[in-house]
CSV table of C-alpha atoms and ligand atoms in Angstrom, one decimal:
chain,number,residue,atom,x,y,z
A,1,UNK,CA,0.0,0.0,0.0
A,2,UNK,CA,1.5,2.9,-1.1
A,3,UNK,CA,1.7,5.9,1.7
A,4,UNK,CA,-0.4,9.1,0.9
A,5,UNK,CA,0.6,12.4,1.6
A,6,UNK,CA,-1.5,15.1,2.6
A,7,UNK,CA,-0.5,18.6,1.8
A,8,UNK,CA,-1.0,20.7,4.6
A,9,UNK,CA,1.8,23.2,4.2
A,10,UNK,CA,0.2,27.0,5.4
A,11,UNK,CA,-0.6,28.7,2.6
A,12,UNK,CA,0.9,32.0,2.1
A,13,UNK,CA,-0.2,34.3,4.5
A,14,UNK,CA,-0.3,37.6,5.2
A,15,UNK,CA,1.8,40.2,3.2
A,16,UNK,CA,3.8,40.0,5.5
A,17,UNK,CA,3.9,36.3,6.4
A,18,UNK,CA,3.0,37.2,10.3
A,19,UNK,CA,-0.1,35.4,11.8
A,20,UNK,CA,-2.7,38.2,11.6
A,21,UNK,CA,-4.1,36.8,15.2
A,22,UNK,CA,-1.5,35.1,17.4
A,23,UNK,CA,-2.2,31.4,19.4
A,24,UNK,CA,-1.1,33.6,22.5
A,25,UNK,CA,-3.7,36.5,22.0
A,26,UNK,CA,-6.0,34.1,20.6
A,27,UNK,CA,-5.4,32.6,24.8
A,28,UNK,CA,-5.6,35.7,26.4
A,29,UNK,CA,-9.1,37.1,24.6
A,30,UNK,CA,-10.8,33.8,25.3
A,31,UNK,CA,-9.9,33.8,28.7
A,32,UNK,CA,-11.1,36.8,29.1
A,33,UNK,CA,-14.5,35.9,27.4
A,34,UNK,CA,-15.0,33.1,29.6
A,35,UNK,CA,-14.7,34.8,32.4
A,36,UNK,CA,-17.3,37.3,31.3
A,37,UNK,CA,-19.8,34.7,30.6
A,38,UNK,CA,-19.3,33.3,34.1
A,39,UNK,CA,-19.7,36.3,35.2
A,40,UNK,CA,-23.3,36.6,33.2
A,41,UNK,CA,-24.3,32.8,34.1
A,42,UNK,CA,-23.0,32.9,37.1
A,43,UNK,CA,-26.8,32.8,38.9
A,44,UNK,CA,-28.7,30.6,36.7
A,45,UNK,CA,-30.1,27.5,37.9
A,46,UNK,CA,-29.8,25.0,35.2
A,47,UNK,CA,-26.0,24.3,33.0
A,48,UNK,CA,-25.3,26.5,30.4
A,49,UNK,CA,-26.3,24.5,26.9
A,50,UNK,CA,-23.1,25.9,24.9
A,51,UNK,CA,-24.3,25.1,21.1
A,52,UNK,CA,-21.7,25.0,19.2
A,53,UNK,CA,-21.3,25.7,15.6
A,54,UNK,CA,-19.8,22.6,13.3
A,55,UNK,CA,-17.4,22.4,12.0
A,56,UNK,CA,-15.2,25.5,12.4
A,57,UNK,CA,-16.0,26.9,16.3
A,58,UNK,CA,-14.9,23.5,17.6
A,59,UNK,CA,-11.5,23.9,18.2
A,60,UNK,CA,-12.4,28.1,20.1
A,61,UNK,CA,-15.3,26.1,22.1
A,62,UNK,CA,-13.3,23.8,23.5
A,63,UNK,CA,-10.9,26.7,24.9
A,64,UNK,CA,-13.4,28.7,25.5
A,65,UNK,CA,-15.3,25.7,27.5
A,66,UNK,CA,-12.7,25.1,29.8
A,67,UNK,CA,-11.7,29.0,31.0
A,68,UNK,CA,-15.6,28.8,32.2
A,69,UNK,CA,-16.4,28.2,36.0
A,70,UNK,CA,-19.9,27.5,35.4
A,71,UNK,CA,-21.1,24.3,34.5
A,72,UNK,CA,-21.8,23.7,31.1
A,73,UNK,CA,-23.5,21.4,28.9
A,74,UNK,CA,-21.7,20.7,25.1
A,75,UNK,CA,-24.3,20.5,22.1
A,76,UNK,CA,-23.6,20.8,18.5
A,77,UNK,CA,-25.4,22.1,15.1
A,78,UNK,CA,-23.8,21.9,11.6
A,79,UNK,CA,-25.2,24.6,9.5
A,80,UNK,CA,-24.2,24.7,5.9
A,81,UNK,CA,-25.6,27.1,2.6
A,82,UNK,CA,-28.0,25.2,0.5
A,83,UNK,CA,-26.3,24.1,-2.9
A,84,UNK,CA,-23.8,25.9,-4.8
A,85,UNK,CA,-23.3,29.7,-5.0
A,86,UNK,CA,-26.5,29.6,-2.5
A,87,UNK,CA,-24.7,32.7,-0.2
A,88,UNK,CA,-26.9,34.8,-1.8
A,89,UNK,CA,-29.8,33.5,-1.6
A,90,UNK,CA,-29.5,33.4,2.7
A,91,UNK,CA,-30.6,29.7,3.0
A,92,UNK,CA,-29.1,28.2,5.7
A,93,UNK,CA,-29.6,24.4,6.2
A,94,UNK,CA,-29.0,22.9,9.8
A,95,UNK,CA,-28.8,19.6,10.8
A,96,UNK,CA,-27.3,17.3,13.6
A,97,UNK,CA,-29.3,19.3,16.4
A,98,UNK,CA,-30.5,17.6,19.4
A,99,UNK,CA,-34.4,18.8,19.3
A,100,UNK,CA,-36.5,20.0,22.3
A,101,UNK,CA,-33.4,19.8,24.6
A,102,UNK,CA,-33.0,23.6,24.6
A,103,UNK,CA,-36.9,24.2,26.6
A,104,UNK,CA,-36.5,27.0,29.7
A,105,UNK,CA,-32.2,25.9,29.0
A,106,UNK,CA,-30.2,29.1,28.6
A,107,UNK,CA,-28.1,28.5,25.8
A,108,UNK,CA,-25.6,30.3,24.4
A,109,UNK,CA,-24.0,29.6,20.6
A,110,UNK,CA,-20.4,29.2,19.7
A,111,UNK,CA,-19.7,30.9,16.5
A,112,UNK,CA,-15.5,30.9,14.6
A,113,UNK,CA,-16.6,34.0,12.7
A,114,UNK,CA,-19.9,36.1,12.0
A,115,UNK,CA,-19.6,36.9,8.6
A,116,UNK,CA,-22.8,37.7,6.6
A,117,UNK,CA,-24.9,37.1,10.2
A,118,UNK,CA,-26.8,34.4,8.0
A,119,UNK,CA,-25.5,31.3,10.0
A,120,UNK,CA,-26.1,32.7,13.5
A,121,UNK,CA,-29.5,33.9,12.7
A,122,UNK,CA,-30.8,30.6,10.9
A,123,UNK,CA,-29.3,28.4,14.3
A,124,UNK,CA,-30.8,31.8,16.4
A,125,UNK,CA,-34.3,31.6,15.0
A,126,UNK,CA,-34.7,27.4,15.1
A,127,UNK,CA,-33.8,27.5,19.0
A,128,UNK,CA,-36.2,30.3,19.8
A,129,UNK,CA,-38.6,28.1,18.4
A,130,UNK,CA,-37.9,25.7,21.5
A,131,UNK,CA,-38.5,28.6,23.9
A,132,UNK,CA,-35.2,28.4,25.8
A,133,UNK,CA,-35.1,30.7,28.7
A,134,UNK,CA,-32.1,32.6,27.3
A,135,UNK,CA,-30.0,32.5,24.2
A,136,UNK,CA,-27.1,34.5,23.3
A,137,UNK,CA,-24.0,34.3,21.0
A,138,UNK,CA,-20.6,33.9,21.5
A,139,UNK,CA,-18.3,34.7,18.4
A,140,UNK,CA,-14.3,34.4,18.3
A,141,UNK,CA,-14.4,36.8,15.5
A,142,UNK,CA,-16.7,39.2,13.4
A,143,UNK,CA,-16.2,41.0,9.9
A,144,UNK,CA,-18.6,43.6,9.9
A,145,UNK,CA,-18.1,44.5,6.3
A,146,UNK,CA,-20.0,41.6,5.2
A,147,UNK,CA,-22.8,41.8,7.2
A,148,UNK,CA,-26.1,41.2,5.6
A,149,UNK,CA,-28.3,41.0,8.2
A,150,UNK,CA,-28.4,42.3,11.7
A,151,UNK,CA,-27.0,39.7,14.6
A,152,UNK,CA,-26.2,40.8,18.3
A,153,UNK,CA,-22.9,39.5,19.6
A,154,UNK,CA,-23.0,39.4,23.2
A,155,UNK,CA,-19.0,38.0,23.7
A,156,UNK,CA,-16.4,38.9,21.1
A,157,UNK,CA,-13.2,38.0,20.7
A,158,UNK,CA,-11.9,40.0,17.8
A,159,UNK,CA,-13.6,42.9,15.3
A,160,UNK,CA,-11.4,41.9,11.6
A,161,UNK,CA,-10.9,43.5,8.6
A,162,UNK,CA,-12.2,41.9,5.3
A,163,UNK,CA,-10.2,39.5,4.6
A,164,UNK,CA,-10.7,35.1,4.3
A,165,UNK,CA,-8.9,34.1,7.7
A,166,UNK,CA,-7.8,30.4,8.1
A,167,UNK,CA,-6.4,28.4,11.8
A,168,UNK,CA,-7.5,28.0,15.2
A,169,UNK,CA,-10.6,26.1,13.6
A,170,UNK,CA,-11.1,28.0,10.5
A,171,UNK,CA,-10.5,26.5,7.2
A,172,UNK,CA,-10.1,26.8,4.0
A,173,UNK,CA,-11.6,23.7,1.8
A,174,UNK,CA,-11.4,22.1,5.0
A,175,UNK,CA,-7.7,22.3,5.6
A,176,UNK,CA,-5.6,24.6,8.1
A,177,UNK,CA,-8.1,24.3,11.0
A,178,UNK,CA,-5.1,22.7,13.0
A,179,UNK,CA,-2.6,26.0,12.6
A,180,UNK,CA,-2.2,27.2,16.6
A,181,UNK,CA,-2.7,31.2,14.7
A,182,UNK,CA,-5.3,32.6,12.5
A,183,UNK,CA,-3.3,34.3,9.6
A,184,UNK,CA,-5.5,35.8,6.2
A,185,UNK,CA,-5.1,34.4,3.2
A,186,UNK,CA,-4.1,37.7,1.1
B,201,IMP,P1,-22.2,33.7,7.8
B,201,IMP,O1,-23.4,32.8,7.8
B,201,IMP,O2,-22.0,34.5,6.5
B,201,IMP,O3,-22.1,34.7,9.0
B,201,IMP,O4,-20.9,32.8,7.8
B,201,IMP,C1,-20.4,32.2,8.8
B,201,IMP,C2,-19.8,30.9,8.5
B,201,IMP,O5,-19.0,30.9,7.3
B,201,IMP,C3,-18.8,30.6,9.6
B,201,IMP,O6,-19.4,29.8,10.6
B,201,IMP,C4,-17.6,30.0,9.0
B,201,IMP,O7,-17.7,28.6,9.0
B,201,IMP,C5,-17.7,30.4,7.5
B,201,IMP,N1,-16.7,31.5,7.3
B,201,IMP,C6,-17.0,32.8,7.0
B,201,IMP,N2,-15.9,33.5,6.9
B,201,IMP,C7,-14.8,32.6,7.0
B,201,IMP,C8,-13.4,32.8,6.9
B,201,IMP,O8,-12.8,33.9,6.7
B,201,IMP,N3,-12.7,31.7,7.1
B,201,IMP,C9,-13.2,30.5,7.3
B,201,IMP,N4,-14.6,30.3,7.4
B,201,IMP,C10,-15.4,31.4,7.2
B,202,MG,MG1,-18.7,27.9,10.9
């Protein structure tokens, strides 16, 4: 059997070939946002239901789930754009999400990036629909040039400018999600 090899080689980077985010502030910010949302959870009466976003806020929840000191309960939602080109037409597909388990739960969504807003709205909207007792979002990072519709981030990591990012979860054609920085690709 002949061995295959996987490319995985960073891409180029930024112009300047530095990580635009490094792993160490990456550490620091979530932290930081963990201990706010302790801070906001820290008198509710049932686990927090973090719902994380597949495939690419896996590797920031994870962080992020273990700077809380609150307990907290892990579920998951993939969410992908119906067919090809489909970003425009704002159709946002879920699947993979545990129903009815969110009823009087406060949950709060774990989101790599906030682009267009589409994603976090579409998961927003379907667990409303369950009547949770809270639900709020949590978003490592958020490019507000492409917005396209209106989504409230409560915790924040990073405001970046418009450019594709890739690391610490993010990928490109579902490669470079391992890299320990976020860099931009161009
Ligand atoms: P939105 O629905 O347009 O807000 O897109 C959000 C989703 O698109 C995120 O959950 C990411 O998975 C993906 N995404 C958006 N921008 C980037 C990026 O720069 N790098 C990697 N994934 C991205
Ligand atoms: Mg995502």
């Amino acid at each position: 059997m002949p061995e295959v090899l996987i490319q995985t080689k960073p891409p180029a980077t930024s112009s300047t070939g530095k990580a635009m985010i490094s792993s160490a502030r990456i550490a620091r910010r979530v932290r930081r946002l963990g201990r706010q949302i302790s801070v906001a959870y820290a008198d509710i009466q049932t686990p927090l239901v973090m719902l994380v976003i597949l495939k690419g806020a896996t590797v920031f929840a994870a962080d992020l789930l273990r700077s809380l000191s609150v307990p907290a309960e892990l579920e998951f939602v993939r969410a992908a754009s119906y067919g090809a080109g489909t970003a425009s037409s704002g159709r946002v597909r879920l699947a993979h999400m545990v129903e009815g388990t969110f009823a009087n739960r406060h949950v709060l969504l774990v989101e790599d990036i906030v682009d267009s807003g589409r994603t976090a709205e579409a998961v927003a909207k379907r667990v409303m629909q369950t009547k949770p007792a809270s639900l709020r979002l949590a978003a490592l990072l958020d490019r507000p040039a492409r917005r396209v519709v209106n989504v409230k981030i409560d915790f924040r990591g990073f405001v970046i400018p418009d450019r594709f990012v890739i690391g610490y979860g993010l990928d490109y054609a579902g490669l470079y999600r391992e890299l320990p920085d976020i860099h931009s690709l161009g």
